[in-house]
Amino acid sequence: MNPFDWKVIDGALQGVVEHPFPIVMGSDGAGVVEAVGVDVETFRPGDRVYGQFMKVGLGRGSYAEFAVAPAEGKLALLPESLSFPVAAALPTASVAAYQAVEEARLDSGRTILVNGASGGVGQSAVQFAAETGARVIATGPADLGDHLRSLGASEVVDFTA
């Protein structure tokens, strides 16, 4: 569950963002295409997909047996190497990480600290930053050190020590 979802549940967005009832939460999701609209050429029934449902309309999320999503811009084909649960956790976290790394304007001569690298945003940020050639220092629990290094961290600082 993303922060957006729990903020809606907590009522933090009450009066800020209108939504229909009953609310179906789920700003991110993954699943199999059941049917497509007449003009849709991007996807076919049976395709495995994942993406953001947040922009579809608050209250019409992915925590449902069936969900509606626009064919353009918010969904992508799901690689066979990714499971549905992993893919469903990626969209919002990965977009946030990508935007942060882009803003940092990293290159091979720079160093970045990814604080909280063991979470969804952090793990994505480590990978995106490593792709730029920058030196990546990650903070996280010691038991995830090898995993964070496998994602591209040069060093891992145990934030539990």
Tab-separated table of C-alpha atoms in Angstrom:
chain	number	residue	atom	x	y	z
A	1	MET	CA	0.000	0.000	0.000
A	2	ASN	CA	1.342	3.396	-0.962
A	3	PRO	CA	1.199	6.492	1.256
A	4	PHE	CA	-1.468	7.936	-1.021
A	5	ASP	CA	-3.743	4.990	-0.251
A	6	TRP	CA	-3.365	5.139	3.516
A	7	LYS	CA	-3.820	8.911	3.522
A	8	VAL	CA	-7.180	8.444	1.816
A	9	ILE	CA	-8.130	5.717	4.304
A	10	ASP	CA	-7.028	7.906	7.234
A	11	GLY	CA	-9.112	10.792	5.916
A	12	ALA	CA	-6.070	13.025	5.416
A	13	LEU	CA	-7.303	13.963	1.944
A	14	GLN	CA	-10.906	14.559	2.990
A	15	GLY	CA	-12.123	17.775	1.406
A	16	VAL	CA	-8.954	17.936	-0.708
A	17	VAL	CA	-9.595	15.170	-3.210
A	18	GLU	CA	-13.163	14.195	-4.041
A	19	HIS	CA	-13.914	10.520	-4.443
A	20	PRO	CA	-16.905	8.285	-5.099
A	21	PHE	CA	-18.256	5.737	-2.668
A	22	PRO	CA	-17.769	2.894	-2.269
A	23	ILE	CA	-14.037	3.519	-2.510
A	24	VAL	CA	-11.852	0.891	-4.139
A	25	MET	CA	-8.289	1.637	-3.075
A	26	GLY	CA	-5.105	0.710	-4.898
A	27	SER	CA	-3.027	3.346	-6.626
A	28	ASP	CA	-0.738	0.659	-8.098
A	29	GLY	CA	-1.613	-2.767	-9.413
A	30	ALA	CA	-0.838	-5.705	-11.643
A	31	GLY	CA	-2.975	-8.290	-13.356
A	32	VAL	CA	-4.161	-9.855	-16.582
A	33	VAL	CA	-6.099	-7.933	-19.234
A	34	GLU	CA	-9.626	-9.328	-19.414
A	35	ALA	CA	-10.973	-7.103	-22.209
A	36	VAL	CA	-10.002	-3.988	-24.156
A	37	GLY	CA	-11.881	-1.133	-25.771
A	38	VAL	CA	-12.618	-1.033	-29.491
A	39	ASP	CA	-9.732	1.301	-30.395
A	40	VAL	CA	-7.127	-0.207	-28.044
A	41	GLU	CA	-4.105	-1.599	-29.883
A	42	THR	CA	-1.572	-1.497	-27.045
A	43	PHE	CA	-2.877	-4.504	-25.107
A	44	ARG	CA	-4.776	-7.705	-25.793
A	45	PRO	CA	-6.828	-9.957	-23.529
A	46	GLY	CA	-4.468	-12.259	-21.660
A	47	ASP	CA	-1.598	-9.723	-21.470
A	48	ARG	CA	0.093	-9.429	-18.087
A	49	VAL	CA	0.243	-5.730	-17.138
A	50	TYR	CA	1.164	-3.438	-14.256
A	51	GLY	CA	0.989	0.269	-13.596
A	52	GLN	CA	-0.621	3.196	-11.831
A	53	PHE	CA	-4.346	3.336	-11.285
A	54	MET	CA	-4.195	6.556	-9.228
A	55	LYS	CA	-4.843	8.750	-12.262
A	56	VAL	CA	-7.894	6.730	-13.303
A	57	GLY	CA	-9.965	8.404	-10.649
A	58	LEU	CA	-9.784	8.208	-6.898
A	59	GLY	CA	-11.882	5.389	-5.592
A	60	ARG	CA	-11.526	3.245	-8.692
A	61	GLY	CA	-8.298	1.495	-7.740
A	62	SER	CA	-6.649	-1.842	-8.264
A	63	TYR	CA	-7.694	-3.597	-5.039
A	64	ALA	CA	-10.510	-5.337	-6.876
A	65	GLU	CA	-11.189	-8.480	-8.839
A	66	PHE	CA	-11.590	-6.301	-11.942
A	67	ALA	CA	-10.289	-2.759	-12.468
A	68	VAL	CA	-10.547	-0.276	-15.331
A	69	ALA	CA	-7.461	1.551	-16.558
A	70	PRO	CA	-6.627	3.704	-19.577
A	71	ALA	CA	-4.653	1.845	-22.238
A	72	GLU	CA	-2.237	4.721	-22.783
A	73	GLY	CA	0.322	6.092	-20.389
A	74	LYS	CA	-0.319	4.329	-17.088
A	75	LEU	CA	0.100	0.621	-17.834
A	76	ALA	CA	2.957	-1.454	-19.224
A	77	LEU	CA	3.430	-5.063	-20.206
A	78	LEU	CA	4.706	-7.089	-17.265
A	79	PRO	CA	7.939	-8.980	-17.959
A	80	GLU	CA	7.715	-12.717	-17.250
A	81	SER	CA	10.578	-12.310	-14.762
A	82	LEU	CA	8.394	-10.230	-12.417
A	83	SER	CA	5.669	-11.629	-10.198
A	84	PHE	CA	2.356	-9.827	-9.806
A	85	PRO	CA	3.056	-8.821	-6.149
A	86	VAL	CA	6.481	-7.365	-7.008
A	87	ALA	CA	5.142	-5.535	-10.056
A	88	ALA	CA	2.212	-4.104	-8.100
A	89	ALA	CA	4.660	-2.527	-5.648
A	90	LEU	CA	6.777	-0.815	-8.306
A	91	PRO	CA	4.947	2.025	-10.087
A	92	THR	CA	4.594	4.869	-7.566
A	93	ALA	CA	7.795	3.999	-5.690
A	94	SER	CA	9.815	3.721	-8.896
A	95	VAL	CA	8.469	6.965	-10.350
A	96	ALA	CA	9.338	8.825	-7.127
A	97	ALA	CA	12.861	7.370	-7.164
A	98	TYR	CA	13.359	8.136	-10.844
A	99	GLN	CA	12.289	11.750	-10.409
A	100	ALA	CA	14.634	12.201	-7.429
A	101	VAL	CA	17.610	10.735	-9.280
A	102	GLU	CA	16.855	12.851	-12.358
A	103	GLU	CA	16.733	16.003	-10.201
A	104	ALA	CA	20.117	15.090	-8.693
A	105	ARG	CA	21.708	15.212	-12.178
A	106	LEU	CA	24.121	12.414	-11.336
A	107	ASP	CA	27.069	11.228	-13.379
A	108	SER	CA	30.140	9.069	-12.845
A	109	GLY	CA	31.954	11.778	-10.889
A	110	ARG	CA	29.295	12.164	-8.196
A	111	THR	CA	28.322	10.367	-5.007
A	112	ILE	CA	24.793	9.988	-3.695
A	113	LEU	CA	23.508	8.816	-0.325
A	114	VAL	CA	20.258	6.869	-0.532
A	115	ASN	CA	18.856	6.997	2.982
A	116	GLY	CA	16.391	4.213	3.724
A	117	ALA	CA	17.508	2.213	0.709
A	118	SER	CA	15.739	-0.945	1.841
A	119	GLY	CA	12.248	0.402	1.060
A	120	GLY	CA	10.500	0.526	-2.292
A	121	VAL	CA	11.617	4.039	-3.243
A	122	GLY	CA	15.107	3.440	-1.868
A	123	GLN	CA	15.733	0.206	-3.750
A	124	SER	CA	14.607	1.818	-6.992
A	125	ALA	CA	16.756	4.900	-6.304
A	126	VAL	CA	19.845	2.732	-5.753
A	127	GLN	CA	19.311	1.085	-9.141
A	128	PHE	CA	18.589	4.301	-11.036
A	129	ALA	CA	21.552	6.094	-9.428
A	130	ALA	CA	23.912	3.194	-10.127
A	131	GLU	CA	22.887	3.284	-13.797
A	132	THR	CA	24.247	6.845	-14.032
A	133	GLY	CA	27.688	5.637	-12.956
A	134	ALA	CA	27.551	7.586	-9.693
A	135	ARG	CA	28.950	6.118	-6.492
A	136	VAL	CA	25.967	4.996	-4.416
A	137	ILE	CA	26.081	4.814	-0.632
A	138	ALA	CA	22.978	3.172	0.788
A	139	THR	CA	21.638	3.035	4.328
A	140	GLY	CA	19.667	0.023	5.467
A	141	PRO	CA	19.689	-2.903	7.873
A	142	ALA	CA	22.811	-5.087	7.880
A	143	ASP	CA	20.905	-8.182	6.756
A	144	LEU	CA	20.020	-6.438	3.466
A	145	GLY	CA	23.576	-5.292	2.730
A	146	ASP	CA	24.282	-7.957	0.106
A	147	HIS	CA	20.941	-7.278	-1.572
A	148	LEU	CA	21.567	-3.517	-1.720
A	149	ARG	CA	25.036	-4.141	-3.160
A	150	SER	CA	23.481	-6.410	-5.801
A	151	LEU	CA	21.247	-3.472	-6.795
A	152	GLY	CA	24.275	-1.221	-7.305
A	153	ALA	CA	25.247	0.240	-3.928
A	154	SER	CA	29.007	0.689	-3.553
A	155	GLU	CA	28.729	0.835	0.215
A	156	VAL	CA	26.006	0.022	2.715
A	157	VAL	CA	25.776	1.754	6.086
A	158	ASP	CA	23.870	-0.229	8.720
A	159	PHE	CA	21.341	2.225	10.094
A	160	THR	CA	20.489	-0.097	12.966
A	161	ALA	CA	24.000	0.013	14.462
